[in-house]
PDB file of C-alpha atoms in Angstrom:
ATOM      1  CA  MET N  22      51.883 101.957  68.451  1.00  0.00           C
ATOM      2  CA  ALA N  23      51.197 100.671  65.180  1.00  0.00           C
ATOM      3  CA  PHE N  24      53.357 100.824  62.194  1.00  0.00           C
ATOM      4  CA  GLY N  25      51.924 100.960  58.642  1.00  0.00           C
ATOM      5  CA  THR N  26      53.165  98.804  55.962  1.00  0.00           C
ATOM      6  CA  ASP N  27      55.488 101.564  54.483  1.00  0.00           C
ATOM      7  CA  GLU N  28      56.882 102.128  58.126  1.00  0.00           C
ATOM      8  CA  LEU N  29      57.104  98.139  58.467  1.00  0.00           C
ATOM      9  CA  ARG N  30      59.253  97.529  55.130  1.00  0.00           C
ATOM     10  CA  VAL N  31      61.455 100.418  56.475  1.00  0.00           C
ATOM     11  CA  LEU N  32      62.016  98.718  59.517  1.00  0.00           C
ATOM     12  CA  ARG N  33      62.343  95.443  57.798  1.00  0.00           C
ATOM     13  CA  ARG N  34      65.581  96.775  55.681  1.00  0.00           C
ATOM     14  CA  ALA N  35      67.071  98.747  58.826  1.00  0.00           C
ATOM     15  CA  LEU N  36      66.896  95.168  60.955  1.00  0.00           C
ATOM     16  CA  ALA N  37      68.564  93.506  57.751  1.00  0.00           C
ATOM     17  CA  GLY N  38      71.216  96.427  57.564  1.00  0.00           C
ATOM     18  CA  ALA N  39      72.056  95.668  61.477  1.00  0.00           C
ATOM     19  CA  LEU N  40      72.498  91.766  60.913  1.00  0.00           C
ATOM     20  CA  HIS N  41      74.477  92.053  57.846  1.00  0.00           C
ATOM     21  CA  PRO N  42      76.469  95.509  57.770  1.00  0.00           C
ATOM     22  CA  THR N  43      76.204  96.488  54.202  1.00  0.00           C
ATOM     23  CA  PRO N  44      76.591  99.916  52.705  1.00  0.00           C
ATOM     24  CA  LEU N  45      72.952 101.445  52.267  1.00  0.00           C
ATOM     25  CA  PRO N  46      71.682 103.675  49.487  1.00  0.00           C
ATOM     26  CA  ASP N  47      70.923 106.993  50.432  1.00  0.00           C
ATOM     27  CA  GLY N  48      67.302 106.441  49.879  1.00  0.00           C
ATOM     28  CA  ASP N  49      67.001 103.823  52.470  1.00  0.00           C
ATOM     29  CA  ILE N  50      69.051 105.963  55.002  1.00  0.00           C
ATOM     30  CA  GLN N  51      66.661 108.707  54.725  1.00  0.00           C
ATOM     31  CA  ALA N  52      63.669 106.488  55.009  1.00  0.00           C
ATOM     32  CA  CYS N  53      65.281 105.209  58.290  1.00  0.00           C
ATOM     33  CA  LEU N  54      65.698 108.708  59.552  1.00  0.00           C
ATOM     34  CA  ARG N  55      61.974 109.499  58.976  1.00  0.00           C
ATOM     35  CA  LEU N  56      60.973 106.623  60.782  1.00  0.00           C
ATOM     36  CA  ALA N  57      63.200 107.036  63.644  1.00  0.00           C
ATOM     37  CA  GLU N  58      61.854 110.926  63.921  1.00  0.00           C
ATOM     38  CA  SER N  59      58.146 109.588  63.726  1.00  0.00           C
ATOM     39  CA  VAL N  60      58.859 107.102  66.491  1.00  0.00           C
ATOM     40  CA  ASP N  61      60.357 109.570  68.541  1.00  0.00           C
ATOM     41  CA  GLU N  62      57.259 112.070  68.131  1.00  0.00           C
ATOM     42  CA  ALA N  63      54.963 108.950  69.001  1.00  0.00           C
ATOM     43  CA  MET N  64      56.614 108.632  72.189  1.00  0.00           C
ATOM     44  CA  ARG N  65      56.288 112.426  72.918  1.00  0.00           C
ATOM     45  CA  GLU N  66      53.050 112.531  72.287  1.00  0.00           C
ATOM     46  CA  ALA N  67      52.397 109.345  74.440  1.00  0.00           C
ATOM     47  CA  GLY N  68      54.239 110.830  77.147  1.00  0.00           C
ATOM     48  CA  ARG N  69      51.855 114.075  76.596  1.00  0.00           C
ATOM     49  CA  LEU N  70      48.620 112.037  76.632  1.00  0.00           C
ATOM     50  CA  ARG N  71      49.611 110.233  79.651  1.00  0.00           C
ATOM     51  CA  ASP N  72      49.978 113.790  81.651  1.00  0.00           C
ATOM     52  CA  PHE N  73      46.646 114.827  80.293  1.00  0.00           C
ATOM     53  CA  LEU N  74      45.020 111.710  81.789  1.00  0.00           C
ATOM     54  CA  LEU N  75      46.590 111.839  85.016  1.00  0.00           C
ATOM     55  CA  ALA N  76      45.576 115.408  85.299  1.00  0.00           C
ATOM     56  CA  ASP N  77      41.972 114.573  84.555  1.00  0.00           C
ATOM     57  CA  LEU N  78      41.832 111.568  86.841  1.00  0.00           C
ATOM     58  CA  THR N  79      43.037 114.169  89.912  1.00  0.00           C
ATOM     59  CA  ARG N  80      40.279 116.304  88.718  1.00  0.00           C
ATOM     60  CA  TYR N  81      37.850 113.965  88.660  1.00  0.00           C
ATOM     61  CA  ARG N  82      38.794 112.480  92.131  1.00  0.00           C
ATOM     62  CA  GLN N  83      38.348 115.738  93.725  1.00  0.00           C
ATOM     63  CA  ALA N  84      34.927 116.164  92.384  1.00  0.00           C
ATOM     64  CA  LEU N  85      33.500 112.810  93.918  1.00  0.00           C
ATOM     65  CA  PRO N  86      30.917 111.716  94.655  1.00  0.00           C
ATOM     66  CA  GLY N  87      29.487 113.947  91.389  1.00  0.00           C
ATOM     67  CA  SER N  88      31.855 112.680  89.054  1.00  0.00           C
ATOM     68  CA  LEU N  89      31.883 108.958  89.947  1.00  0.00           C
ATOM     69  CA  THR N  90      31.135 107.712  86.232  1.00  0.00           C
ATOM     70  CA  GLY N  91      33.947 109.588  84.801  1.00  0.00           C
ATOM     71  CA  TYR N  92      36.525 109.106  87.526  1.00  0.00           C
ATOM     72  CA  LEU N  93      35.905 105.451  86.916  1.00  0.00           C
ATOM     73  CA  GLU N  94      36.155 105.466  83.458  1.00  0.00           C
ATOM     74  CA  LEU N  95      39.591 107.407  83.783  1.00  0.00           C
ATOM     75  CA  LEU N  96      40.498 105.272  86.348  1.00  0.00           C
ATOM     76  CA  GLN N  97      40.370 102.239  84.070  1.00  0.00           C
ATOM     77  CA  ASP N  98      42.125 103.727  81.099  1.00  0.00           C
ATOM     78  CA  ALA N  99      44.981 104.653  83.364  1.00  0.00           C
ATOM     79  CA  LEU N 100      45.549 101.482  84.771  1.00  0.00           C
ATOM     80  CA  GLY N 101      45.453  99.711  81.347  1.00  0.00           C
ATOM     81  CA  ALA N 102      48.311 102.365  80.483  1.00  0.00           C
ATOM     82  CA  GLY N 103      50.209 101.006  83.371  1.00  0.00           C
ATOM     83  CA  TYR N 104      49.111 103.480  86.398  1.00  0.00           C
ATOM     84  CA  VAL N 105      49.950 102.551  89.750  1.00  0.00           C
ATOM     85  CA  PRO N 106      46.758 103.675  91.888  1.00  0.00           C
ATOM     86  CA  LEU N 107      47.700 105.881  94.769  1.00  0.00           C
ATOM     87  CA  PRO N 108      46.367 105.916  98.207  1.00  0.00           C
ATOM     88  CA  ASP N 109      44.015 108.675  97.432  1.00  0.00           C
ATOM     89  CA  ASP N 110      42.426 106.278  94.626  1.00  0.00           C
ATOM     90  CA  LEU N 111      42.299 103.499  97.413  1.00  0.00           C
ATOM     91  CA  ALA N 112      40.326 105.888  99.839  1.00  0.00           C
ATOM     92  CA  ALA N 113      37.850 106.965  97.280  1.00  0.00           C
ATOM     93  CA  LEU N 114      37.046 103.436  95.833  1.00  0.00           C
ATOM     94  CA  ARG N 115      36.218 102.402  99.264  1.00  0.00           C
ATOM     95  CA  ALA N 116      33.714 105.531  99.718  1.00  0.00           C
ATOM     96  CA  LEU N 117      32.154 104.252  96.405  1.00  0.00           C
ATOM     97  CA  ARG N 118      32.211 100.493  97.267  1.00  0.00           C
ATOM     98  CA  GLY N 119      28.383 100.388  96.802  1.00  0.00           C
ATOM     99  CA  SER N 120      28.826 100.634  92.979  1.00  0.00           C
ATOM    100  CA  PRO N 121      29.682  97.062  91.614  1.00  0.00           C
ATOM    101  CA  THR N 122      32.363  98.866  88.739  1.00  0.00           C
ATOM    102  CA  ALA N 123      33.859 100.723  92.008  1.00  0.00           C
ATOM    103  CA  ALA N 124      33.889  97.542  94.097  1.00  0.00           C
ATOM    104  CA  ALA N 125      35.649  95.669  91.202  1.00  0.00           C
ATOM    105  CA  LEU N 126      38.045  98.333  90.853  1.00  0.00           C
ATOM    106  CA  LEU N 127      38.917  98.474  94.586  1.00  0.00           C
ATOM    107  CA  GLU N 128      40.028  94.756  94.352  1.00  0.00           C
ATOM    108  CA  ARG N 129      42.260  95.491  91.420  1.00  0.00           C
ATOM    109  CA  CYS N 130      43.880  98.423  92.716  1.00  0.00           C
ATOM    110  CA  ARG N 131      44.375  96.865  95.936  1.00  0.00           C
ATOM    111  CA  LEU N 132      46.450  93.982  94.076  1.00  0.00           C
ATOM    112  CA  LEU N 133      48.408  96.430  92.065  1.00  0.00           C
ATOM    113  CA  ALA N 134      49.346  98.529  94.845  1.00  0.00           C
ATOM    114  CA  GLU N 135      50.455  95.222  96.862  1.00  0.00           C
ATOM    115  CA  GLN N 136      52.648  94.268  93.995  1.00  0.00           C
ATOM    116  CA  SER N 137      54.065  97.482  93.723  1.00  0.00           C
ATOM    117  CA  VAL N 138      55.099  97.825  97.165  1.00  0.00           C
ATOM    118  CA  ARG N 139      56.684  94.195  97.036  1.00  0.00           C
ATOM    119  CA  ALA N 140      58.502  95.305  94.165  1.00  0.00           C
ATOM    120  CA  ARG N 141      60.141  98.313  95.877  1.00  0.00           C
ATOM    121  CA  LEU N 142      60.739  95.973  98.873  1.00  0.00           C
ATOM    122  CA  ALA N 143      62.642  93.434  96.887  1.00  0.00           C
ATOM    123  CA  GLY N 144      64.289  96.172  95.088  1.00  0.00           C
ATOM    124  CA  ARG N 145      65.881  97.377  98.395  1.00  0.00           C
ATOM    125  CA  ALA N 146      66.559  94.085  99.473  1.00  0.00           C
ATOM    126  CA  ALA N 147      68.615  93.131  96.845  1.00  0.00           C
ATOM    127  CA  ALA N 148      70.420  96.316  96.696  1.00  0.00           C
ATOM    128  CA  ALA N 149      71.537  95.826 100.581  1.00  0.00           C
ATOM    129  CA  ASP N 150      72.332  92.215 100.002  1.00  0.00           C
ATOM    130  CA  ALA N 151      74.610  92.825  96.834  1.00  0.00           C
ATOM    131  CA  PRO N 152      78.349  92.664  97.449  1.00  0.00           C
ATOM    132  CA  ALA N 153      79.952  96.041  97.645  1.00  0.00           C
ATOM    133  CA  ALA N 154      81.808  97.331  94.474  1.00  0.00           C
ATOM    134  CA  PRO N 155      85.470  97.574  94.187  1.00  0.00           C
ATOM    135  CA  ALA N 156      86.827 101.120  94.226  1.00  0.00           C
ATOM    136  CA  PRO N 157      86.967 102.496  90.843  1.00  0.00           C
ATOM    137  CA  ARG N 158      90.206 102.873  89.499  1.00  0.00           C
ATOM    138  CA  THR N 159      89.951 106.910  89.290  1.00  0.00           C
ATOM    139  CA  ARG N 160      90.197 106.764  92.917  1.00  0.00           C
ATOM    140  CA  LEU N 161      92.904 104.568  93.235  1.00  0.00           C
ATOM    141  CA  LEU N 162      94.910 106.968  90.971  1.00  0.00           C
ATOM    142  CA  ALA N 163      93.622 109.822  92.940  1.00  0.00           C
ATOM    143  CA  ALA N 164      95.227 108.630  96.252  1.00  0.00           C
ATOM    144  CA  PRO N 165      98.218 110.693  97.447  1.00  0.00           C
ATOM    145  CA  ARG N 166     101.320 110.006  95.999  1.00  0.00           C
ATOM    146  CA  THR N 167     103.154 109.569  99.332  1.00  0.00           C
ATOM    147  CA  ARG N 168     100.781 106.431  99.934  1.00  0.00           C
ATOM    148  CA  LEU N 169     101.911 105.108  96.303  1.00  0.00           C
ATOM    149  CA  LEU N 170     105.487 105.873  96.958  1.00  0.00           C
ATOM    150  CA  SER N 171     105.284 103.710 100.494  1.00  0.00           C
ATOM    151  CA  ILE N 172     104.933 100.449  98.899  1.00  0.00           C
ATOM    152  CA  PRO N 173     108.111 100.173  96.201  1.00  0.00           C
ATOM    153  CA  GLY N 174     108.833  96.807  95.241  1.00  0.00           C
ATOM    154  CA  GLY N 175     105.365  94.965  95.532  1.00  0.00           C
ATOM    155  CA  ARG N 176     105.124  95.339  99.290  1.00  0.00           C
ATOM    156  CA  GLY N 177     101.313  95.357 100.712  1.00  0.00           C
ATOM    157  CA  ALA N 178      99.505  98.811 101.005  1.00  0.00           C
ATOM    158  CA  ASP N 179      98.663  98.088 104.769  1.00  0.00           C
ATOM    159  CA  GLU N 180     102.031  97.651 105.992  1.00  0.00           C
ATOM    160  CA  PRO N 181     102.669 100.119 108.418  1.00  0.00           C
ATOM    161  CA  ARG N 182     104.753 103.003 107.501  1.00  0.00           C
ATOM    162  CA  ARG N 183     108.010 103.700 110.032  1.00  0.00           C
ATOM    163  CA  PRO N 184     108.266 107.580 110.643  1.00  0.00           C
ATOM    164  CA  LYS N 185     111.471 109.131 109.296  1.00  0.00           C
ATOM    165  CA  GLU N 186     113.956 110.192 111.595  1.00  0.00           C
ATOM    166  CA  PRO N 187     114.471 113.963 111.768  1.00  0.00           C
ATOM    167  CA  GLN N 188     117.948 114.773 110.056  1.00  0.00           C
ATOM    168  CA  ARG N 189     120.185 115.957 112.384  1.00  0.00           C
ATOM    169  CA  PRO N 190     122.340 119.146 111.431  1.00  0.00           C
ATOM    170  CA  ALA N 191     125.867 118.173 110.385  1.00  0.00           C
ATOM    171  CA  GLU N 192     128.130 118.955 113.073  1.00  0.00           C
ATOM    172  CA  PRO N 193     131.014 121.610 111.845  1.00  0.00           C
ATOM    173  CA  ARG N 194     134.711 120.315 111.255  1.00  0.00           C
ATOM    174  CA  GLU N 195     137.664 121.461 112.664  1.00  0.00           C
ATOM    175  CA  PRO N 196     140.036 122.710 109.964  1.00  0.00           C
ATOM    176  CA  ALA N 197     142.973 120.293 109.731  1.00  0.00           C
ATOM    177  CA  SER N 198     145.826 121.502 110.612  1.00  0.00           C
ATOM    178  CA  PRO N 199     148.568 122.223 107.747  1.00  0.00           C
ATOM    179  CA  LYS N 200     151.388 119.503 107.926  1.00  0.00           C
ATOM    180  CA  PRO N 201     155.078 120.557 108.294  1.00  0.00           C
ATOM    181  CA  ALA N 202     156.580 120.743 105.209  1.00  0.00           C
ATOM    182  CA  THR N 203     159.352 117.911 105.139  1.00  0.00           C
ATOM    183  CA  PRO N 204     162.899 119.305 104.647  1.00  0.00           C
ATOM    184  CA  GLY N 205     163.976 118.370 101.177  1.00  0.00           C
ATOM    185  CA  ARG N 206     167.873 116.924 101.201  1.00  0.00           C
ATOM    186  CA  PRO N 207     170.143 119.697 100.822  1.00  0.00           C
ATOM    187  CA  MET N 208     171.953 120.097  97.355  1.00  0.00           C
ATOM    188  CA  PRO N 209     175.595 118.307  97.690  1.00  0.00           C
ATOM    189  CA  LYS N 210     178.757 120.670  97.415  1.00  0.00           C
ATOM    190  CA  PRO N 211     181.299 120.353  94.439  1.00  0.00           C
ATOM    191  CA  SER N 212     183.594 119.382  96.695  1.00  0.00           C
ATOM    192  CA  GLU N 213     181.758 116.448  98.072  1.00  0.00           C
ATOM    193  CA  VAL N 214     180.788 115.384  94.659  1.00  0.00           C
ATOM    194  CA  PHE N 215     184.369 115.716  93.018  1.00  0.00           C
ATOM    195  CA  PRO N 216     186.745 115.360  95.878  1.00  0.00           C
ATOM    196  CA  PRO N 217     190.450 116.886  95.329  1.00  0.00           C
ATOM    197  CA  ARG N 218     193.072 114.581  94.111  1.00  0.00           C
ATOM    198  CA  ARG N 219     195.569 113.844  96.627  1.00  0.00           C
ATOM    199  CA  ARG N 220     199.182 113.841  95.095  1.00  0.00           C
ATOM    200  CA  PRO N 221     200.744 110.495  95.445  1.00  0.00           C
ATOM    201  CA  ALA N 222     203.557 109.933  97.840  1.00  0.00           C
ATOM    202  CA  PRO N 223     207.100 109.925  96.629  1.00  0.00           C
ATOM    203  CA  PRO N 224     208.755 106.423  96.566  1.00  0.00           C
ATOM    204  CA  PRO N 225     210.977 105.704  99.836  1.00  0.00           C
ATOM    205  CA  GLU N 226     214.086 105.623  97.863  1.00  0.00           C
ATOM    206  CA  ARG N 227     214.007 109.384  96.704  1.00  0.00           C
ATOM    207  CA  LEU N 228     213.347 110.271 100.285  1.00  0.00           C
ATOM    208  CA  ALA N 229     216.540 108.130 101.593  1.00  0.00           C
ATOM    209  CA  ALA N 230     218.748 109.918  98.951  1.00  0.00           C
ATOM    210  CA  GLY N 231     217.978 113.269  99.836  1.00  0.00           C
TER     211      GLY N 231
END
């Protein structure tokens, strides 16, 4: 992919705006948007051309040995575009080993295939040796509420939880017997509160005279 002079100017202004954020004129913004659309279209076109190239390569490989020249040329173009040779390509090149071009391509494809296999194995080994990632926060939050309630006060989550004893039904209580009413003190009679006054006894002298 190659940029023209005008496209390079737009790209330079876009990079300058990214490094030093400042308000851009409307014309620069529209130019950046057009450049982005052009780049996206170029990427899509490159993907379509690669698909066509691989389809042609398959057809020429299936038509061997009559399509020897076209197959070798297409294979070279595909390798230049990052194509990793398949086992079918290696088998076809071994059958065409009598051609110097096919022999050279066979060695090149063999090296590329070995590098691809080693890269895949290294990636698998790295993935297997990588430490296990901690559980996401969402899983911890999704734990049952009973488990969260079983560790109040900062206690460990691994502490065994004692099963709760079943509650026994309350025994019926006997009705309390009514207490006998304490007899109140009887109200005193007037004669007890105010006793009758007794007459004074006559002096002894009067008694003797009579």
